[in-house]
Short mmCIF file of C-alpha atoms in Angstrom, two decimals:
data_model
loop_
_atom_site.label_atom_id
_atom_site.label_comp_id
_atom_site.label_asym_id
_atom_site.label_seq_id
_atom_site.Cartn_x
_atom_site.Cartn_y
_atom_site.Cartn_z
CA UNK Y 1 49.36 22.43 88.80
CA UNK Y 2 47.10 19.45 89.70
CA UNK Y 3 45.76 18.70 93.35
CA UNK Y 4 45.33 14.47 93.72
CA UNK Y 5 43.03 12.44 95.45
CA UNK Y 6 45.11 12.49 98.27
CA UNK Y 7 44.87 16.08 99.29
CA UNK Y 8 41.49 15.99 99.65
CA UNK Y 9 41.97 12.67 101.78
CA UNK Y 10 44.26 15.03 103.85
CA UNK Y 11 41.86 17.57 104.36
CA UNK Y 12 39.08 15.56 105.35
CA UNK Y 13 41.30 13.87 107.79
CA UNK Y 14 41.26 17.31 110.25
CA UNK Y 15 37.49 16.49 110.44
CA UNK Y 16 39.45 14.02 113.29
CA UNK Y 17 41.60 17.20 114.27
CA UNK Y 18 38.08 19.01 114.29
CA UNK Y 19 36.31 16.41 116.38
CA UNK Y 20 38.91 16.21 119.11
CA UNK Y 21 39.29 19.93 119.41
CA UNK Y 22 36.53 21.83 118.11
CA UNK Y 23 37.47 25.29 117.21
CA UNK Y 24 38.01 27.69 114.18
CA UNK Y 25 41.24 27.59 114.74
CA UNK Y 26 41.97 23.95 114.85
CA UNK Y 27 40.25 23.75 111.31
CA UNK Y 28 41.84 26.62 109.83
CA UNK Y 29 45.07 25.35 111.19
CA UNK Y 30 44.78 22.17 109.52
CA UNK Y 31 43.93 23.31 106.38
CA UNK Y 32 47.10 25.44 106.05
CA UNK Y 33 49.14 22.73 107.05
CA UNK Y 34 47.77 20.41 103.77
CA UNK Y 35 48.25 23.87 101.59
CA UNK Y 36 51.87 23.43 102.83
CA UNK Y 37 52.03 20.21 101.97
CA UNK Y 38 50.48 20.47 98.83
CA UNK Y 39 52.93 23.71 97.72
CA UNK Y 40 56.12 21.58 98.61
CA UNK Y 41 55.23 18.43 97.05
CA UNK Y 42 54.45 20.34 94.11
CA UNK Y 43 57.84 22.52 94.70
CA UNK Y 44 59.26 18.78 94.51
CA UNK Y 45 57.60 17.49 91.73
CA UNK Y 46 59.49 17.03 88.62
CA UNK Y 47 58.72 19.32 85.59
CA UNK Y 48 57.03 17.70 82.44
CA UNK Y 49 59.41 19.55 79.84
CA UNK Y 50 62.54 17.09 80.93
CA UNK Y 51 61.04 14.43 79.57
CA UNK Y 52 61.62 13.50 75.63
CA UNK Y 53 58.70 12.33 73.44
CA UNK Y 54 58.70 10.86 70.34
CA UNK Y 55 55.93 8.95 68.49
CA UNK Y 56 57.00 5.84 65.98
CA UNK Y 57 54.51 3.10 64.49
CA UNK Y 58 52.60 1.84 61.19
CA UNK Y 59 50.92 4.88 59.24
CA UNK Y 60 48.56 3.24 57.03
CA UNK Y 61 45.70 1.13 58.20
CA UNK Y 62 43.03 -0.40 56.18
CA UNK Y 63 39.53 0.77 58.09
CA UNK Y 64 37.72 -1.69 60.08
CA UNK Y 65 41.28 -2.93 61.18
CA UNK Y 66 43.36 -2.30 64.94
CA UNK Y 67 46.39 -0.78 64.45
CA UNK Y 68 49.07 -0.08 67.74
CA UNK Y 69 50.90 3.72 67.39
CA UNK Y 70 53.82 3.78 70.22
CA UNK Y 71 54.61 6.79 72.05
CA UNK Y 72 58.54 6.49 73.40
CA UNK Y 73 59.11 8.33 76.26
CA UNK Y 74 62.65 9.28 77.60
CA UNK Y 75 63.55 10.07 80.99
CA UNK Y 76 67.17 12.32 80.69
CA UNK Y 77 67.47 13.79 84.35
CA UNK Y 78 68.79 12.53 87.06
CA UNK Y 79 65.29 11.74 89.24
CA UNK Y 80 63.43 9.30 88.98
CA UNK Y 81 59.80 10.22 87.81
CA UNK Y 82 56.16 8.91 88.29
CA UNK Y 83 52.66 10.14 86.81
CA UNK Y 84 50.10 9.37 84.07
CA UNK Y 85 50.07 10.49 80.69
CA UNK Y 86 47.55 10.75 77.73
CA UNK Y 87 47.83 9.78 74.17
CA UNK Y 88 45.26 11.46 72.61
CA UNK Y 89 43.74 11.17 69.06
CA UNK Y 90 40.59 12.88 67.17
CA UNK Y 91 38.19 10.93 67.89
CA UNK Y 92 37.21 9.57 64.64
CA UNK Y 93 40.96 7.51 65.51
CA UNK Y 94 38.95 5.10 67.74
CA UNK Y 95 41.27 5.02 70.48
CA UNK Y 96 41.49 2.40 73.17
CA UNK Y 97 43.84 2.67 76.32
CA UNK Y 98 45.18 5.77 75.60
CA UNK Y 99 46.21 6.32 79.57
CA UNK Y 100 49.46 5.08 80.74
CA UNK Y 101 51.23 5.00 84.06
CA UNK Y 102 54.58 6.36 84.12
CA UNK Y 103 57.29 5.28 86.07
CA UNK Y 104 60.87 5.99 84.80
CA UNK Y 105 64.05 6.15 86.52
CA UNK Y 106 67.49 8.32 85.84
CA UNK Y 107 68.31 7.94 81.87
CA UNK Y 108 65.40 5.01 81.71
CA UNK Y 109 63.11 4.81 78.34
CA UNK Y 110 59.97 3.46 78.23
CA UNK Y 111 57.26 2.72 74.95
CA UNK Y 112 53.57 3.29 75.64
CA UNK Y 113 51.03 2.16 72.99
CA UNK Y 114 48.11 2.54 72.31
CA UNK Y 115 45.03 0.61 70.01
CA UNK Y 116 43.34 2.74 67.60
CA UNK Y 117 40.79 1.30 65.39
CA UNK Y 118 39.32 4.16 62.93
CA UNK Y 119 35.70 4.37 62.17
CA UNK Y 120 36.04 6.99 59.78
CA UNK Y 121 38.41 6.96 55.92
CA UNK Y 122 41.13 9.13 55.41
CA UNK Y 123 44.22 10.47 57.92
CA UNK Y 124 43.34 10.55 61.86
CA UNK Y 125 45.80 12.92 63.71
CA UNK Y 126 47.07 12.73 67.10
CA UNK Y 127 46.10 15.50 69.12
CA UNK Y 128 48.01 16.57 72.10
CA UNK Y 129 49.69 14.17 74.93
CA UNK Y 130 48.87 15.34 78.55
CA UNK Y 131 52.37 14.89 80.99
CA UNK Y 132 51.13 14.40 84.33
CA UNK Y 133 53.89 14.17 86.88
CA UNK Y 134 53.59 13.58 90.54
CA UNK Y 135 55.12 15.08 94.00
CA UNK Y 136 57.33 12.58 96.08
CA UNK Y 137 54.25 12.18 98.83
CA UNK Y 138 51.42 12.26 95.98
CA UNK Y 139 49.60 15.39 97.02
CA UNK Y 140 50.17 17.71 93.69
CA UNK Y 141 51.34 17.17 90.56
CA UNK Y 142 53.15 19.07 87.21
CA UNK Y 143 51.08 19.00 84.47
CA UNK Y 144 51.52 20.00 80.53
CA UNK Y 145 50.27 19.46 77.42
CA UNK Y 146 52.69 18.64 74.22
CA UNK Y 147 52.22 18.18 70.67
CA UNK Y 148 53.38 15.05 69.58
CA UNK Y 149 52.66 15.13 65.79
CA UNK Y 150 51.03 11.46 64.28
CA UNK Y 151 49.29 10.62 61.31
CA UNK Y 152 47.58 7.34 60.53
CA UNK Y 153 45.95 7.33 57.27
CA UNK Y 154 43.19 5.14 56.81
CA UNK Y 155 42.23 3.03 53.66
CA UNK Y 156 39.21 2.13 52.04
CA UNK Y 157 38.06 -1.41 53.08
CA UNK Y 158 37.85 -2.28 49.30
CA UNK Y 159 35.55 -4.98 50.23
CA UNK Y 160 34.80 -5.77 47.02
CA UNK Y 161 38.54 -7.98 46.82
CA UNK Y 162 36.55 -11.03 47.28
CA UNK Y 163 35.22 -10.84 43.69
CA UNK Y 164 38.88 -10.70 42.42
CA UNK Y 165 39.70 -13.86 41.56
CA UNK Y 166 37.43 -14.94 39.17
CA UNK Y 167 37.54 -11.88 37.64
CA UNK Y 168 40.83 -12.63 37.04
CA UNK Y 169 39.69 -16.27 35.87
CA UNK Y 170 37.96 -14.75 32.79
CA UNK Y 171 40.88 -12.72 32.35
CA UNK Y 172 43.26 -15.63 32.02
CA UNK Y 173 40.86 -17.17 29.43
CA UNK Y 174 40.65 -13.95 27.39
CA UNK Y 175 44.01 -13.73 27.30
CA UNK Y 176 44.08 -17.49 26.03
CA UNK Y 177 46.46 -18.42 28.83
CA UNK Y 178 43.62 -21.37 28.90
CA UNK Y 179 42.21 -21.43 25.43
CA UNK Y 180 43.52 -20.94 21.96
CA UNK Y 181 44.76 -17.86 20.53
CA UNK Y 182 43.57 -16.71 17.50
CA UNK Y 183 43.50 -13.33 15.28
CA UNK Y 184 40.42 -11.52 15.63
CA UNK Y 185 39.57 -7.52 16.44
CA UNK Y 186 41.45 -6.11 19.34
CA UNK Y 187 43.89 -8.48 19.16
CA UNK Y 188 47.69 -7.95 18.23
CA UNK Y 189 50.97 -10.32 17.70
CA UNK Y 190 52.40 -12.50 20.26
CA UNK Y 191 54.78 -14.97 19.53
CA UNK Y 192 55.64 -17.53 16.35
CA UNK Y 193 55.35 -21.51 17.29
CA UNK Y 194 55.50 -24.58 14.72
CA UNK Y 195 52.41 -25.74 12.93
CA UNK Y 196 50.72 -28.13 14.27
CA UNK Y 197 47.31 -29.86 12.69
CA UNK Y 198 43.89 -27.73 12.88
CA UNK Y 199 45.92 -24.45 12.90
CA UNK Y 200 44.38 -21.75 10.38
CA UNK Y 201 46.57 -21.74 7.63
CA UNK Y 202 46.19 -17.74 7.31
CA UNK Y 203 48.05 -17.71 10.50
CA UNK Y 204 51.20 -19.16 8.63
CA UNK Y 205 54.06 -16.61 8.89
CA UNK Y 206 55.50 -17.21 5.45
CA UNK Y 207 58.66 -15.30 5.86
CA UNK Y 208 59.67 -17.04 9.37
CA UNK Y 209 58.34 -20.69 7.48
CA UNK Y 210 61.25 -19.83 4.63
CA UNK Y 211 64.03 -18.86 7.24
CA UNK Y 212 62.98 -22.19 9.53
CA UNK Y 213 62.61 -23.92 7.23
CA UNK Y 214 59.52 -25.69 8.92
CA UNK Y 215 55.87 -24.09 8.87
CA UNK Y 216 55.64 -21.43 11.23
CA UNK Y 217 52.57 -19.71 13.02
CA UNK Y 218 51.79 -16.80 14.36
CA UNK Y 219 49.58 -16.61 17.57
CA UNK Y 220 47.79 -13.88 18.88
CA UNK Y 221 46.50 -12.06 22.12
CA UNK Y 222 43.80 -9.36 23.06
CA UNK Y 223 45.61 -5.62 23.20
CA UNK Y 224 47.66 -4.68 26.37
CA UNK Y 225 48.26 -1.55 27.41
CA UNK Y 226 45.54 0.36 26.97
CA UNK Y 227 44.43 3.62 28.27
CA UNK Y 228 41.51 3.39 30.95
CA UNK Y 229 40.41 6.34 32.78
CA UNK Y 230 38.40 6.71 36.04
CA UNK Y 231 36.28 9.51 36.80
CA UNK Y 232 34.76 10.01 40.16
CA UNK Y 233 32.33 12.67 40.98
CA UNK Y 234 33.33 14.26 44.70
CA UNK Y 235 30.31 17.04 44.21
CA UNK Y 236 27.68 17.73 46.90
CA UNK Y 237 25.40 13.83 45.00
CA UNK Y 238 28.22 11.75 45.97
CA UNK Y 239 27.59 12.37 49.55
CA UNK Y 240 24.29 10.75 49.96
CA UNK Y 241 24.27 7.30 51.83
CA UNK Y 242 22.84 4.27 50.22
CA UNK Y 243 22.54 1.80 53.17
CA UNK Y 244 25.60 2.27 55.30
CA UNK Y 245 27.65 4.05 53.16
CA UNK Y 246 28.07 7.01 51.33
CA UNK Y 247 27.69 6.84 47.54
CA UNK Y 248 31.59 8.03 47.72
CA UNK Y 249 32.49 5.13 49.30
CA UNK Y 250 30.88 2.58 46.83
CA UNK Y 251 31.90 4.33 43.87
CA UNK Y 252 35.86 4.09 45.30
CA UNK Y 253 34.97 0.44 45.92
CA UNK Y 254 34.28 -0.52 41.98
CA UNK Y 255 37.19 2.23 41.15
CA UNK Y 256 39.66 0.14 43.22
CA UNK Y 257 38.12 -3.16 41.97
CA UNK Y 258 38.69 -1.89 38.53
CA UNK Y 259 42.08 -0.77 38.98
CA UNK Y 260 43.25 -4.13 40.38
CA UNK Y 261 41.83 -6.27 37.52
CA UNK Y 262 43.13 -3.50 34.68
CA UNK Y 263 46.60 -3.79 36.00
CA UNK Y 264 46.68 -7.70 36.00
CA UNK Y 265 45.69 -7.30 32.55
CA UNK Y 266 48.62 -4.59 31.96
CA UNK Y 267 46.23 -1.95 30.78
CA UNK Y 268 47.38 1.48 32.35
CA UNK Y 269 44.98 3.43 34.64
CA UNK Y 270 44.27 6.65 35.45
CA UNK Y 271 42.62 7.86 37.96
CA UNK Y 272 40.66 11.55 38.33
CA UNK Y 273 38.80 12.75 41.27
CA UNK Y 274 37.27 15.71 41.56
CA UNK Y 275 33.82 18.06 41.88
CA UNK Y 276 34.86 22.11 40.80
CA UNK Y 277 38.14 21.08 40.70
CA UNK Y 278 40.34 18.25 40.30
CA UNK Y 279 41.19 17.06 43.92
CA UNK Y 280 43.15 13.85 42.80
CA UNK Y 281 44.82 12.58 40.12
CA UNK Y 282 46.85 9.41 39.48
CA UNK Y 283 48.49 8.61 36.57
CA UNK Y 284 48.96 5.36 35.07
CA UNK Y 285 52.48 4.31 34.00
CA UNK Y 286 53.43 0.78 31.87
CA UNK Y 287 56.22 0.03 34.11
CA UNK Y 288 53.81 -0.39 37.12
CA UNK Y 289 52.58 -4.17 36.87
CA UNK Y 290 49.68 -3.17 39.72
CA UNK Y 291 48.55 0.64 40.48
CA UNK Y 292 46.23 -0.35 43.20
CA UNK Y 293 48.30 0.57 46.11
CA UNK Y 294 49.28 4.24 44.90
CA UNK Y 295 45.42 4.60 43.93
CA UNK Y 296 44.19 3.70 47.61
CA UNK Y 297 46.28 5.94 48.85
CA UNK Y 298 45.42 8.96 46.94
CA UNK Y 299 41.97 8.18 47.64
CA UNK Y 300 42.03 7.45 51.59
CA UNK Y 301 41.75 11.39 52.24
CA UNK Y 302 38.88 12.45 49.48
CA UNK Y 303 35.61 13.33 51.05
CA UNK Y 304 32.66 14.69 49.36
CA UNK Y 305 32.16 18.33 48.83
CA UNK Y 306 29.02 20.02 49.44
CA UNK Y 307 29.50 21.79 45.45
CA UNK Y 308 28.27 21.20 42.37
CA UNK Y 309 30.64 19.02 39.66
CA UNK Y 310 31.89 21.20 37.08
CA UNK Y 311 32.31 18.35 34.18
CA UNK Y 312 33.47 20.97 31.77
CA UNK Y 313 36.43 21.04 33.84
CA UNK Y 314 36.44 17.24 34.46
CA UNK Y 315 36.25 16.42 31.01
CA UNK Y 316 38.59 19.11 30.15
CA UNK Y 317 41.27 16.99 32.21
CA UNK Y 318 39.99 14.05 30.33
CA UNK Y 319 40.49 15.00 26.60
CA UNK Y 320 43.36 17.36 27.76
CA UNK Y 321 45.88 14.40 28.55
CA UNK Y 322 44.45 11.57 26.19
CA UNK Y 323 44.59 11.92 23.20
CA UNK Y 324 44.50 8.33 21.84
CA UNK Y 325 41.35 6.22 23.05
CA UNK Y 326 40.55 5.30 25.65
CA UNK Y 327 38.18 3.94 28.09
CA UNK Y 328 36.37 6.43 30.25
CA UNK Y 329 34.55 4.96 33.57
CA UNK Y 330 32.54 7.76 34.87
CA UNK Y 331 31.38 7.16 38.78
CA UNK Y 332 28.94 9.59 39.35
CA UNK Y 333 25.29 9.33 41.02
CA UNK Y 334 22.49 8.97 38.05
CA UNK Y 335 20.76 12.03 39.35
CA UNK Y 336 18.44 13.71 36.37
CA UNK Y 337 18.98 16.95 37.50
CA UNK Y 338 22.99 16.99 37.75
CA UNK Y 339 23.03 14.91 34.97
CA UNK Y 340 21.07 17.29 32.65
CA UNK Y 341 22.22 20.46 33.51
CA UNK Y 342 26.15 19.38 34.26
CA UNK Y 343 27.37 16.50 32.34
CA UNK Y 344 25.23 15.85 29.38
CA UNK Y 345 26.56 18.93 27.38
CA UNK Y 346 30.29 17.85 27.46
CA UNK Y 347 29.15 13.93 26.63
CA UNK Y 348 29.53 14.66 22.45
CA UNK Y 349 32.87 15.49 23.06
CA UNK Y 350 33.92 12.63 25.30
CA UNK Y 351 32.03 10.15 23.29
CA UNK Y 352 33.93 11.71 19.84
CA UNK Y 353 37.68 10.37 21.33
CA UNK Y 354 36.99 7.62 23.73
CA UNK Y 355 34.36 5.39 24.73
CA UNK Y 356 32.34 6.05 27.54
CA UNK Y 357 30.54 4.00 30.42
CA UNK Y 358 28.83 5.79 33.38
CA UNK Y 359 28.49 3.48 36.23
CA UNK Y 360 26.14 5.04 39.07
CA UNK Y 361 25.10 3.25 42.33
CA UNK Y 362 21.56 2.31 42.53
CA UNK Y 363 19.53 3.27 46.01
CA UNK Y 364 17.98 -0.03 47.30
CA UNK Y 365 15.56 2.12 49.86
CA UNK Y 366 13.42 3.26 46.27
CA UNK Y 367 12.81 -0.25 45.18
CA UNK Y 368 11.74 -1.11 48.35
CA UNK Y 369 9.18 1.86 48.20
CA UNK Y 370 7.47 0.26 45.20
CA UNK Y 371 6.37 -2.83 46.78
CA UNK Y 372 4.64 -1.06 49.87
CA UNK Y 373 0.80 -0.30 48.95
CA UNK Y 374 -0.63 -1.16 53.04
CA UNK Y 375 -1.17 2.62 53.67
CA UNK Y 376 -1.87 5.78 52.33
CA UNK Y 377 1.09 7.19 52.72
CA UNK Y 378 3.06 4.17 51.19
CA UNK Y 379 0.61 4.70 47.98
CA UNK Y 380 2.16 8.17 48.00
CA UNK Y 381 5.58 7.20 48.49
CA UNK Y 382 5.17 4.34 45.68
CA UNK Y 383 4.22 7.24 43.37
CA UNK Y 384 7.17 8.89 44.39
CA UNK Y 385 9.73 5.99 44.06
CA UNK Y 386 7.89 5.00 40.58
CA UNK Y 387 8.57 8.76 39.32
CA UNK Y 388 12.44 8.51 40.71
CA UNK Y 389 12.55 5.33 38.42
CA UNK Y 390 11.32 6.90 35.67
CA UNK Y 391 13.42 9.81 35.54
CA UNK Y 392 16.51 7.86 35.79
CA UNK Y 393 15.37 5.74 33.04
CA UNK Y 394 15.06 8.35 30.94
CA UNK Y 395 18.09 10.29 31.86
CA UNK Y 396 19.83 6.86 31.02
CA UNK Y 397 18.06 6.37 27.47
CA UNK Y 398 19.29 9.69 27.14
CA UNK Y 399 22.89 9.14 27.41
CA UNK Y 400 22.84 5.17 25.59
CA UNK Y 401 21.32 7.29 22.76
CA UNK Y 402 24.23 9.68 22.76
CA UNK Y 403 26.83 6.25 22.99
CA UNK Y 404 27.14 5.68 26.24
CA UNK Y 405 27.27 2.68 28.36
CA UNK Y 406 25.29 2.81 31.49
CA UNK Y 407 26.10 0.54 34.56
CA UNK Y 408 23.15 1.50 37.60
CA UNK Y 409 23.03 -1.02 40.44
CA UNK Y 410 23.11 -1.69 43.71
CA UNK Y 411 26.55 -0.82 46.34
CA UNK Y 412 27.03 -4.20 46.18
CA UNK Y 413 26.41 -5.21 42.87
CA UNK Y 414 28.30 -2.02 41.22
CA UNK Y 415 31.86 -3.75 41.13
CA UNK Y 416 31.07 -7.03 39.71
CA UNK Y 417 29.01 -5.20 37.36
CA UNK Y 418 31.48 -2.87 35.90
CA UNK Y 419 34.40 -5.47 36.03
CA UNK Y 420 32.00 -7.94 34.15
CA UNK Y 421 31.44 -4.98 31.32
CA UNK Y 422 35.26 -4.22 31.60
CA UNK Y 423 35.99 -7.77 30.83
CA UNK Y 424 33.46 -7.59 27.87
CA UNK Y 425 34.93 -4.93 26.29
CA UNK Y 426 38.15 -6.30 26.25
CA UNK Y 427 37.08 -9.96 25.32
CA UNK Y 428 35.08 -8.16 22.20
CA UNK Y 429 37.96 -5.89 21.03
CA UNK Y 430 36.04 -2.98 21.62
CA UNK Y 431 38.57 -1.13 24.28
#
C-alpha cells in the first residue's frame, strides 16, 4: 500500500473544516473521513500481479556506448489501469529515465525503455521493477516489486582499433600481396606462375616446367597458421591502475589488438586468462577467419582477483595443449617480486617448446617522479622511482638472458608495441 500526494492534500484541507468549526471533533471527524477514502480507493485500485512483464532488447554493448533495454508491459484484465513503474538496474548499468507512467487500457500493451550507458566492463543486471498502481480518485495506490531478469554484457572499448589498419598495411607487404615473393626462412609454397625475366632460377619447378612445357616458378609466402598463445595475468598486480585504467584493462586492450591482426594473418589464437586458476580460455580454430568477437566476449566479465598467479598452473595449461611451437604473449605486470618468486621458475620450460615474449604495461606516474628534484620530499620520491626502475631492469635482463622477449611500455603504447614485435617475428621467420 502507498498513500499519494493527494491524501495529504485531503487532510490538510480540514484545516478549512477546522477553521470554520473549531473542535476535536470536527478534526478527528475529518480525518476519518480521508482514512475512508484512502481504504476504498485502495479497495479499488487494481492489483500489480495482473499485469504481464517481459523484458526484450540488445545484450551486448561496447562500454562508453548508450544502449536502450525495453520493458513490454501487458495489460490482460478487463480495467483499465494507471500508475508509475521502475526499471531498475545495478548501478554500475548507468541508467537514465528509468521511471515511466503507465496508462493501459483492457487487453492494451505498451513498451517502456530505458537508456543505460555502463561505466563499468563486464554483465550489468537488472534488478527489480517497482509496479505502482493507482486508486480511481488518486488517494492510494497497489504497489509490488517483480523480478524481471536482464543482462547486458558490456565490452571492452578496445580503443586501441585505431592502430589496426596499418598494422594490417605491413601485413599485406609481408605477405607480398604488395612486394615480391621469394623463398626465405619461415616461408612455405604458394602457387606455380610462368617465368618471367629477373626471377631466381632456383625457384624453377623443374617437374611442372617438363609437364608445361614452358618454365615454371614457384612463389612463396611467410607461414600461416600458426599457433599464438595469450596469457593474461588476473592475480591481485593486474589490478593496479595506471592512469585511468586498471592494468587489466590495458593488457585486454593489446590482447584484443593482437588477436585481430593474428587472425587477418590466419594464424590461430588462443587465449588463457587466469591468476590460481584458469578463469578463461578460448581456443583458436583454422576455420575461424577472425576470433576477435568470441575473445571480447569471454573477456567482458574477467575482473582481477585479489590472489597471487600460480604460473605453474598457467604454464601447465600452456605446454599441456601445445605441443608444437608456438608463440607465447605473456600480459602480466613486470613486478620483481611476482616475477621472481612466481614465474621465473617455470620460464626454462616455456622457453624449451615455444618462444616467449612478456609484454607488461609501464606506469607513467614513476617517470614522472624522476624529473621532480624542487623539494625534499620529491628528492625522496626520485630515489624511490629510480630504485623501481632499476629493479625492473634487472628483473627484465633477467628473463632476455633466459630467451625471452620483453615488451614494457606505456597503456598506450603497449599495443602498437607488441603488434610491431608480432609483425617482426613473422616478417623474420622466427614464429
Amino acid at each position: 500500500m502507498v498513500v499519494t500526494g493527494r491524501a495529504a492534500v485531503a487532510v490538510l484541507l480540514g484545516a478549512v473544516a477546522v477553521a470554520w468549526r473549531p473542535s476535536i471533533g470536527t478534526a478527528l471527524l475529518w480525518t476519518l473521513g480521508v482514512v475512508a477514502l484512502v481504504g476504498v480507493d485502495l479497495a479499488l485500485a487494481p492489483s500489480p500481479r495482473g499485469l504481464a512483464l517481459a523484458r526484450s532488447g540488445p545484450a551486448v554493448v561496447r562500454l562508453g556506448e548508450f544502449v536502450t533495454t525495453d520493458l513490454v508491459v501487458t495489460n490482460p484484465g478487463p480495467r483499465a489501469v494507471r500508475g508509475v513503474i521502475r526499471d531498475a538496474w545495478q548501478p554500475s548499468a548507468g541508467a537514465e529515465g528509468d521511471r515511466h507512467d503507465l496508462r493501459l487500457g483492457p487487453g492494451e500493451r505498451r513498451r517502456l525503455s530505458t537508456r543505460l550507458r555502463p561505466t563499468r566492463r563486464g554483465d550489468r543486471r537488472a534488478d527489480l521493477v517497482t509496479v505502482r498502481l493507482h486508486g480511481p480518485m488518486g488517494l492510494a495506490a497497489r504497489q509490488r516489486s517483480f523480478p524481471v531478469p536482464g543482462t547486458v554484457r558490456v565490452l571492452h572499448p578496445f580503443h586501441s582499433r585505431r592502430h589496426l589498419p596499418s598494422k594490417l598495411s605491413r601485413l599485406r607487404q609481408i605477405d607480398g600481396r604488395s612486394a615480391v615473393r621469394r623463398r626465405g626462412q619461415g616461408t612455405e609454397f604458394d602457387s606455380l606462375r610462368d617465368y618471367v625475366e629477373g626471377d631466381d632460377v632456383r625457384s624453377i619447378d623443374w617437374r611442372a616446367t617438363a609437364r608445361r612445357g614452358s618454365v615454371v616458378v614457384r612463389t612463396w609466402q611467410p607461414e600461416q597458421h600458426r599457433r599464438i598463445v595469450i596469457v593474461i595475468d588476473t592475480s591481485r598486480t593486474s589490478a593496479g591502475r595506471v592512469g585511468d585504467v586498471p592494468r587489466l584493462d590495458a593488457a585486454m586492450d593489446a590482447t584484443l589488438l593482437l588477436t585481430a591482426l593474428a587472425g587477418h594473418a590466419h594464424d590461430r589464437v588462443d587465449v588463457i586468462a587466469g591468476d590460481q586458476r584458469v578463469r578463461v580460455r578460448v581456443v583458436g580454430s583454422s576455420d575461424r577467419t577472425n576470433p576477435l568477437a568470441e575473445v571480447v566476449s569471454a573477456l567482458a566479465p574477467v575482473d582481477p582477483a585479489i590472489v597471487e598467479a600460480d604460473w605453474s598452473a598457467l604454464a601447465a595449461a600452456v605446454v599441456s595443449r601445445h605441443h608444437q611451437r608456438s608463440l607465447v604473449v605473456l600480459l602480466t605486470p613486470l613486478e620483481p617480486a611476482a616475477i621472481e618468486e612466481g614465474l621465473l621458475p617455470v620460464i626454462p620450460a616455456l622457453v624449451a617448446r615455444h618462444r616467449v615474449v612478456l609484454a607488461s604495461v609501464a606506469d607513467p606516474a614513476v617517470g614522472a617522479l624522476l624529473t621532480r628534484h624542487e623539494t625534499t620530499a620529491d628528492v625522496y620520491a626520485a630515489a624511490a622511482a629510480e630504485r623501481t626502475v632499476a629493479l625492473r631492469g634487472r628483473v627484465a635482463a633477467a628473463l632476455e638472458r633466459m630467451g625471452v622477449d620483453v615488451i614494457d611500455a606505456e597503456a598506450d603504447e603497449l599495443p602498437a608495441r607488441l603488434a610491431d614485435h608480432y609483425l617482426w617475428l613473422k616478417s623474420e621467420g622466427l614464429l
